[in-house]
XYZ file of C-alpha atoms in Angstrom:
468
model
C 0.000 0.000 0.000
C 1.393 3.369 -0.977
C 1.630 5.900 1.863
C 2.523 9.584 2.010
C 5.243 10.436 -0.472
C 8.706 11.625 0.480
C 10.233 14.577 -1.279
C 13.489 14.094 -3.165
C 16.189 16.253 -1.524
C 17.053 19.347 -3.515
C 20.648 18.129 -3.714
C 19.496 15.154 -5.813
C 17.349 17.047 -8.305
C 17.878 15.463 -11.700
C 19.784 12.557 -10.154
C 16.909 10.132 -9.663
C 16.149 7.752 -12.528
C 12.790 5.983 -12.685
C 11.134 3.745 -15.329
C 10.411 5.844 -18.397
C 13.613 7.882 -18.031
C 15.864 7.293 -21.054
C 18.742 6.484 -18.672
C 16.831 3.705 -16.922
C 17.655 0.896 -19.398
C 21.380 1.228 -18.747
C 21.073 1.618 -14.975
C 18.461 -0.927 -13.959
C 20.520 -4.150 -14.052
C 23.879 -5.651 -13.182
C 26.283 -7.528 -15.423
C 24.790 -10.895 -14.457
C 21.183 -10.135 -13.543
C 18.323 -8.210 -15.129
C 16.415 -6.151 -12.580
C 13.629 -3.576 -12.302
C 14.207 -1.190 -9.421
C 11.651 1.506 -8.713
C 14.367 4.165 -8.733
C 18.109 4.596 -9.189
C 19.791 7.470 -7.316
C 23.028 8.932 -8.716
C 24.855 10.912 -6.007
C 27.985 12.810 -7.043
C 29.376 13.668 -3.597
C 29.548 12.124 -0.153
C 26.963 14.631 1.079
C 24.622 13.487 -1.679
C 25.220 9.834 -0.703
C 23.995 10.714 2.784
C 20.929 12.447 1.314
C 20.317 9.480 -1.013
C 20.477 7.019 1.866
C 18.100 9.072 3.972
C 15.674 9.366 1.068
C 15.927 5.645 0.251
C 15.188 4.708 3.859
C 12.126 6.960 3.863
C 10.721 4.984 0.921
C 10.707 1.789 3.018
C 11.683 -0.193 -0.075
C 14.573 -2.645 -0.532
C 17.900 -0.809 -0.799
C 20.840 -1.880 -2.975
C 24.187 -0.109 -3.249
C 26.158 -0.317 -6.468
C 29.724 0.618 -7.248
C 30.206 -1.200 -10.553
C 27.538 -3.875 -10.845
C 29.782 -6.729 -11.995
C 29.067 -8.838 -8.905
C 27.948 -12.407 -9.551
C 25.187 -12.269 -6.944
C 23.325 -9.449 -8.712
C 22.817 -7.813 -5.295
C 23.796 -4.363 -6.563
C 20.326 -3.981 -8.026
C 16.877 -5.242 -7.037
C 13.286 -5.502 -8.144
C 10.955 -2.803 -6.896
C 13.474 -1.153 -4.601
C 15.885 1.760 -4.582
C 19.433 1.518 -5.936
C 22.108 3.954 -4.752
C 24.469 3.971 -7.723
C 27.919 5.404 -6.934
C 29.168 5.580 -10.530
C 29.404 9.378 -10.461
C 31.516 9.231 -7.295
C 34.594 8.221 -9.248
C 37.558 10.514 -8.558
C 41.128 9.173 -8.305
C 43.677 11.350 -6.477
C 47.341 10.735 -5.697
C 47.757 11.996 -2.125
C 51.466 11.200 -1.697
C 53.363 10.169 -4.800
C 56.488 9.137 -2.927
C 54.566 6.895 -0.528
C 52.217 5.708 -3.287
C 49.155 6.750 -1.266
C 46.081 7.120 -3.468
C 42.488 8.120 -2.678
C 39.974 6.299 -4.871
C 36.233 6.873 -4.727
C 34.043 3.797 -4.664
C 32.246 4.367 -7.975
C 35.411 4.457 -10.070
C 36.105 1.549 -12.405
C 39.467 -0.176 -12.215
C 40.276 0.683 -15.839
C 40.045 4.366 -14.966
C 42.114 3.847 -11.815
C 44.893 2.142 -13.788
C 44.840 4.903 -16.406
C 44.973 7.649 -13.760
C 47.915 6.053 -11.935
C 49.980 5.171 -15.015
C 51.692 8.608 -15.280
C 52.986 8.074 -11.734
C 54.219 4.509 -12.448
C 51.860 3.250 -9.738
C 49.554 0.213 -9.809
C 46.893 -1.348 -7.599
C 46.333 -5.086 -8.007
C 42.601 -5.051 -8.592
C 40.760 -7.906 -10.227
C 41.024 -8.890 -13.870
C 38.507 -6.687 -15.708
C 38.583 -2.930 -16.168
C 34.820 -2.512 -15.880
C 34.675 -3.803 -12.296
C 33.765 -1.135 -9.757
C 36.150 -0.201 -6.971
C 33.676 -0.450 -4.083
C 32.509 -4.048 -4.410
C 35.951 -5.479 -5.091
C 37.808 -3.430 -2.475
C 35.388 -4.434 0.288
C 35.308 -8.149 -0.610
C 38.966 -8.978 -1.223
C 40.409 -8.268 -4.647
C 42.247 -11.117 -6.432
C 44.179 -9.180 -9.058
C 46.793 -9.779 -11.719
C 49.561 -9.031 -9.200
C 47.994 -10.820 -6.241
C 50.999 -12.943 -5.279
C 53.367 -9.964 -5.548
C 51.235 -7.339 -3.782
C 48.464 -9.228 -1.981
C 44.729 -8.708 -2.151
C 43.400 -5.241 -2.874
C 42.147 -5.030 0.737
C 45.691 -5.692 1.986
C 46.800 -2.341 0.566
C 43.866 -0.318 1.930
C 45.053 2.116 4.601
C 41.814 3.988 5.392
C 38.167 4.105 4.346
C 35.369 6.656 4.428
C 32.036 5.022 5.256
C 28.467 6.307 5.429
C 26.777 4.219 8.107
C 23.123 3.194 7.995
C 22.101 6.160 10.169
C 23.766 8.627 7.765
C 26.884 9.203 9.877
C 30.117 9.658 7.922
C 33.049 7.824 9.552
C 36.717 7.644 8.623
C 38.219 4.337 9.707
C 41.819 3.180 9.780
C 44.065 1.074 11.995
C 43.873 3.615 14.854
C 40.436 5.181 14.411
C 37.397 2.884 14.356
C 39.624 -0.201 13.995
C 36.687 -2.636 14.208
C 34.951 -0.972 11.262
C 38.262 -0.914 9.393
C 38.677 -4.659 10.017
C 35.121 -5.371 8.837
C 35.236 -3.330 5.651
C 38.294 -5.252 4.447
C 36.540 -8.439 3.399
C 32.956 -8.088 4.641
C 31.982 -4.568 3.661
C 28.567 -5.506 2.274
C 26.856 -5.228 5.648
C 28.879 -2.366 7.133
C 27.556 0.705 5.332
C 28.292 2.571 2.106
C 32.035 2.891 1.601
C 32.472 6.060 -0.434
C 36.275 6.231 -0.670
C 39.435 4.246 -0.007
C 42.991 5.319 0.696
C 45.178 2.644 -0.886
C 48.935 2.182 -0.913
C 49.737 1.583 -4.564
C 52.864 -0.254 -5.697
C 55.536 1.179 -7.949
C 55.299 -0.589 -11.284
C 55.219 0.536 -14.900
C 55.359 -2.566 -17.072
C 54.604 -6.238 -16.518
C 55.539 -9.411 -18.318
C 52.426 -11.068 -19.739
C 52.451 -14.623 -21.075
C 49.411 -16.095 -22.779
C 49.281 -19.848 -23.331
C 46.758 -22.417 -24.488
C 47.548 -26.016 -23.535
C 45.711 -29.292 -23.781
C 44.387 -30.330 -20.372
C 45.002 -34.019 -19.711
C 41.808 -35.835 -18.669
C 43.457 -37.383 -15.592
C 43.987 -33.906 -14.099
C 47.782 -33.873 -14.262
C 47.855 -30.554 -16.157
C 45.832 -28.854 -13.428
C 47.883 -30.486 -10.682
C 51.174 -29.392 -12.214
C 49.881 -25.845 -12.780
C 48.911 -25.541 -9.122
C 52.072 -27.203 -7.857
C 54.296 -24.780 -9.747
C 52.305 -21.680 -8.786
C 52.349 -22.660 -5.107
C 56.142 -22.341 -4.986
C 56.868 -20.006 -7.913
C 58.557 -16.635 -7.413
C 55.917 -14.358 -5.929
C 56.429 -11.929 -8.797
C 54.402 -14.427 -10.836
C 50.592 -14.521 -10.632
C 48.419 -16.509 -13.020
C 44.854 -17.305 -13.955
C 43.638 -20.185 -16.087
C 40.299 -20.993 -17.709
C 39.376 -24.626 -18.363
C 36.672 -25.368 -20.912
C 35.466 -28.343 -22.904
C 36.552 -28.687 -26.512
C 34.720 -31.661 -27.976
C 35.598 -34.660 -25.817
C 38.739 -33.038 -24.447
C 39.477 -29.799 -22.622
C 41.718 -26.807 -23.129
C 43.414 -24.625 -20.545
C 43.890 -20.960 -21.405
C 46.474 -19.360 -19.118
C 47.378 -15.734 -18.529
C 50.537 -15.381 -16.440
C 51.655 -11.950 -15.225
C 55.107 -11.193 -13.853
C 55.788 -8.069 -11.800
C 58.961 -7.365 -13.780
C 60.178 -4.474 -15.898
C 61.940 -6.622 -18.508
C 61.323 -9.767 -20.518
C 64.718 -11.026 -19.350
C 63.278 -11.235 -15.818
C 59.796 -12.306 -16.827
C 60.546 -15.265 -19.094
C 62.266 -17.538 -16.520
C 59.240 -17.260 -14.207
C 56.862 -18.301 -16.985
C 58.979 -21.025 -18.600
C 57.929 -23.917 -16.272
C 54.300 -23.437 -17.378
C 55.317 -24.505 -20.882
C 55.984 -28.009 -19.548
C 52.588 -28.766 -17.983
C 50.866 -29.866 -21.186
C 50.978 -29.774 -24.978
C 51.274 -26.082 -25.860
C 48.985 -24.998 -28.683
C 49.589 -21.237 -28.449
C 52.139 -19.133 -26.613
C 53.430 -15.598 -26.543
C 55.107 -13.411 -23.937
C 55.151 -9.622 -24.053
C 56.217 -6.701 -21.909
C 53.177 -4.449 -21.523
C 52.086 -1.392 -19.537
C 49.973 -2.528 -16.573
C 46.786 -0.709 -17.794
C 46.783 -3.093 -20.779
C 45.488 -5.786 -18.404
C 42.480 -3.710 -17.304
C 41.962 -1.392 -20.277
C 39.355 1.295 -20.751
C 38.146 -0.801 -23.713
C 36.533 -3.014 -21.032
C 34.148 -0.249 -19.986
C 30.534 -0.949 -20.896
C 27.023 -0.672 -19.442
C 25.863 -3.597 -17.322
C 22.520 -4.770 -18.674
C 22.246 -8.382 -17.528
C 24.194 -9.634 -20.521
C 26.204 -12.385 -18.769
C 23.738 -14.687 -17.061
C 25.107 -17.656 -15.222
C 25.496 -19.395 -11.877
C 28.840 -19.371 -10.070
C 30.431 -20.771 -6.946
C 34.008 -21.262 -5.754
C 36.380 -22.805 -3.268
C 39.859 -22.160 -1.861
C 42.378 -24.999 -1.772
C 45.762 -25.736 -0.288
C 47.282 -27.778 -3.040
C 45.293 -29.568 -5.740
C 45.906 -33.276 -5.263
C 45.073 -36.035 -7.754
C 41.499 -36.452 -6.523
C 40.644 -32.752 -6.710
C 42.322 -32.333 -10.097
C 40.381 -35.283 -11.543
C 37.140 -33.944 -10.058
C 37.765 -30.557 -11.664
C 38.330 -32.208 -15.039
C 35.071 -34.173 -14.669
C 33.260 -30.907 -13.886
C 34.568 -29.446 -17.149
C 33.957 -32.423 -19.436
C 30.905 -33.983 -17.742
C 27.216 -33.344 -18.454
C 27.194 -29.982 -16.670
C 30.019 -28.625 -18.859
C 31.105 -26.160 -16.190
C 33.652 -23.498 -17.046
C 36.379 -23.602 -14.397
C 38.761 -20.785 -13.512
C 41.920 -21.268 -11.478
C 43.453 -18.259 -9.711
C 46.842 -18.303 -8.048
C 46.890 -17.205 -4.422
C 49.615 -17.469 -1.791
C 52.680 -15.230 -1.914
C 51.954 -11.829 -0.377
C 48.353 -12.877 0.385
C 49.634 -15.337 2.960
C 51.949 -12.802 4.632
C 48.876 -11.307 6.336
C 47.631 -12.776 9.629
C 44.267 -14.615 9.336
C 42.647 -12.324 11.916
C 43.976 -9.063 10.452
C 40.992 -8.589 8.113
C 37.558 -10.108 7.582
C 39.122 -12.132 4.757
C 40.700 -14.872 6.885
C 41.885 -17.355 4.225
C 45.632 -16.856 4.527
C 47.104 -20.326 3.973
C 45.487 -21.510 0.727
C 47.282 -21.239 -2.604
C 44.566 -21.755 -5.260
C 41.105 -20.309 -5.860
C 38.878 -22.497 -8.062
C 35.754 -20.903 -9.568
C 33.007 -22.900 -11.298
C 30.316 -21.419 -13.542
C 27.530 -22.729 -15.734
C 25.517 -20.758 -18.255
C 21.985 -21.064 -19.654
C 20.334 -23.387 -20.299
C 22.291 -24.985 -17.457
C 21.419 -23.720 -13.982
C 21.968 -24.318 -10.309
C 21.296 -28.050 -10.378
C 23.937 -28.593 -13.061
C 26.438 -26.492 -11.134
C 25.755 -28.393 -7.918
C 26.318 -31.715 -9.677
C 29.536 -30.546 -11.314
C 30.911 -28.903 -8.163
C 29.931 -31.572 -5.629
C 33.186 -33.552 -5.718
C 35.744 -30.699 -5.856
C 33.640 -28.543 -3.522
C 33.713 -31.240 -0.834
C 37.503 -30.800 -0.641
C 37.496 -26.995 -0.547
C 38.885 -25.161 2.461
C 36.994 -21.853 2.404
C 35.449 -19.605 -0.230
C 35.599 -16.041 -1.546
C 32.580 -13.736 -1.373
C 32.998 -12.047 -4.758
C 32.617 -15.277 -6.769
C 29.403 -16.583 -5.227
C 26.169 -15.999 -7.140
C 23.861 -17.654 -4.586
C 24.425 -15.879 -1.267
C 22.884 -17.710 1.686
C 23.873 -18.789 5.217
C 25.671 -21.886 3.931
C 27.834 -19.696 1.684
C 28.423 -17.336 4.639
C 29.856 -20.241 6.668
C 32.351 -21.066 3.897
C 33.327 -17.455 3.280
C 33.544 -16.347 6.932
C 34.333 -19.491 8.944
C 34.436 -19.870 12.709
C 35.327 -16.854 14.827
C 35.664 -14.670 11.726
C 32.004 -15.293 10.925
C 30.912 -14.630 14.493
C 32.809 -11.335 14.499
C 31.357 -10.327 11.120
C 27.829 -10.972 12.400
C 28.425 -8.945 15.570
C 29.853 -6.011 13.679
C 27.187 -5.992 10.963
C 24.653 -5.764 13.770
C 26.609 -3.022 15.553
C 27.006 -0.771 12.528
C 23.616 -1.540 10.953
C 21.242 -2.410 13.828
C 18.128 -1.921 11.678
C 19.345 -4.233 8.896
C 19.270 -1.560 6.205
C 22.096 -3.268 4.309
C 21.401 -6.770 5.629
C 23.169 -9.042 3.117
C 21.477 -12.073 1.588
C 24.409 -14.099 2.964
C 22.525 -13.904 6.256
C 18.931 -14.083 5.072
C 19.204 -16.203 1.951
C 16.254 -14.162 0.689
C 17.233 -11.745 -2.068
C 14.505 -9.647 -3.638
C 12.578 -11.985 -5.927
C 12.062 -11.278 -9.633
C 8.678 -9.773 -10.098
C 8.520 -8.346 -6.562
C 7.666 -4.887 -7.742
C 7.564 -1.662 -5.817
C 6.760 1.812 -7.010
C 8.138 5.255 -6.416
C 4.941 7.235 -6.755
C 4.502 10.649 -8.333
C 2.966 13.526 -6.444
C 0.903 15.977 -8.503
C 2.083 18.663 -6.097
C 5.801 18.053 -6.022
C 6.480 15.471 -8.734
C 8.593 13.578 -6.195
C 8.805 9.847 -5.448
C 6.641 8.234 -2.811
C 7.166 5.243 -0.562
C 5.801 1.809 0.100
C 5.636 -0.142 3.341
C 8.171 -2.864 2.536
C 11.310 -3.753 4.520
C 14.829 -2.699 3.654
C 16.963 -5.393 2.089
C 20.055 -6.084 0.017
C 23.289 -4.423 -0.806
C 26.176 -4.575 -3.235
C-alpha cells in the first residue's frame, strides 16, 4: 500500500532515474542479472550519498548499493526497490606520490584507476577486468593480476570513508574505528556505504604477460602441475587459467603476469608453465599494466552475462581434486572452471587481520555454468571438488545464503562479522542475503509514486533489504 510520499532532496534534483527515463535501461541491471528497481539514485558527492540514503530509507523499499555492478550475486540492483548507484563518485587522487598513497572513490572503475595512476608509475592489483567497480571489489577482497606480488586489494587499503546506515560519515583506519576498518576489508557488504578508499599503490610501470593455451590431460595432471608450480613459484608471478570443454577433451587458457620491468626477468618465471601440457599457443610480451584492465573493457551492465557461479579455496590440488575438476569441465554440466593463483603476499597477512581470513590456501577455483544450465547442473559438477574446498571467496558466489556465509567467513571470523554488521547496521538496512538467503525476488515490484504537487517519489511499506 502506498503511503505519504517523500520529497526528493534538492541536492538530488535530476539525479533520480525511474522507469520511463531514457537512462533507466542502462542503470536498472547488473552484469549478471536483469532487474527492475523503482528508482536509481546517482549521487555525485559524499553529502549526496547521505541524502540518497536518507531518502531511500524513507521509501521503506529494498535498498541496494552499487559501485560497478559486476558482482555475480546481482545484489547491486533489485526488483521494486531503490538503488544507490555510486558511478558518479569516481575521482582518483594521488595523495602522496612518494609513498604511493592514493584516494579512490568507490564508484570508479578499475580501468580508470589504472589509467589515472599510469603517469605516476603506480599500480593497484585489482581484479582482472577494467569494468569492475572499486567499491565491491575493495570491500570483498580483490584477487588481481599481481595478487601474489602485492596481496589482495584489501591488503593495501590504509583507510576508508564510510556512510553508516544512520547517515553518519566515519573515517576508519588502523587507529580510528579499527573494528569498522577490520570489517570493511573483506565483509563490507553489511557495514555501510564505503564512499572512498585510501590505498597504498605499488611502484610498477610494465609487466611481463604470457598467454598460453595447452591441452588439459583428462586425468587432471595438467591442473595439478599448474597448481604445484604456482604454489612455490617466485611471488612476482601470478596466473589465472580458464578450463573449458573442446569436444571430448578440454583446453586450458592461461594468462601469467610477472611483476617485472623486462622480458629477461619475466621469461624464466613463466617457462615452467610450458611443460605442464601440450602447448597450442604461446606468446610473452612486456606491456604497460593498464593493458590488463583497459578502458576498452568499460561498458554498461545490462544483464548480458547470465550464469550461476560458486568457488572454493584450496591448499594444493591433489590427484582427486584435479580429476574432479576435469570431470566438472567435461561432464554433463560442462562447467567453465577458472583457477586463480593465491599465496605469496596474500599469505603474509595474519588470518585475523581482516575479515578475509583465508591466509594459507594457494589456489582459488571458480566454477560457472551458463543457460540453459542452472543451479542443479552447477551443484552436480561442483559436488566432488567442492567437498575438498577449504573456504570460499565472497565475490565469486552468485547464490548468497547462510551456507555460503559459513564457507566465506568461517568460525570466529564469521561470528565477528555478524556482531559487527549488527553493531554498525542495527536496523538491517544493508542486511546481506548471505545472512537471510532471501534476495529480492524477480517480479517483486515496488513503485516510487509521483505527487501531482511536487512530482517527487513516494514510498511503500516494505522492509529494507540487500546491498552490493
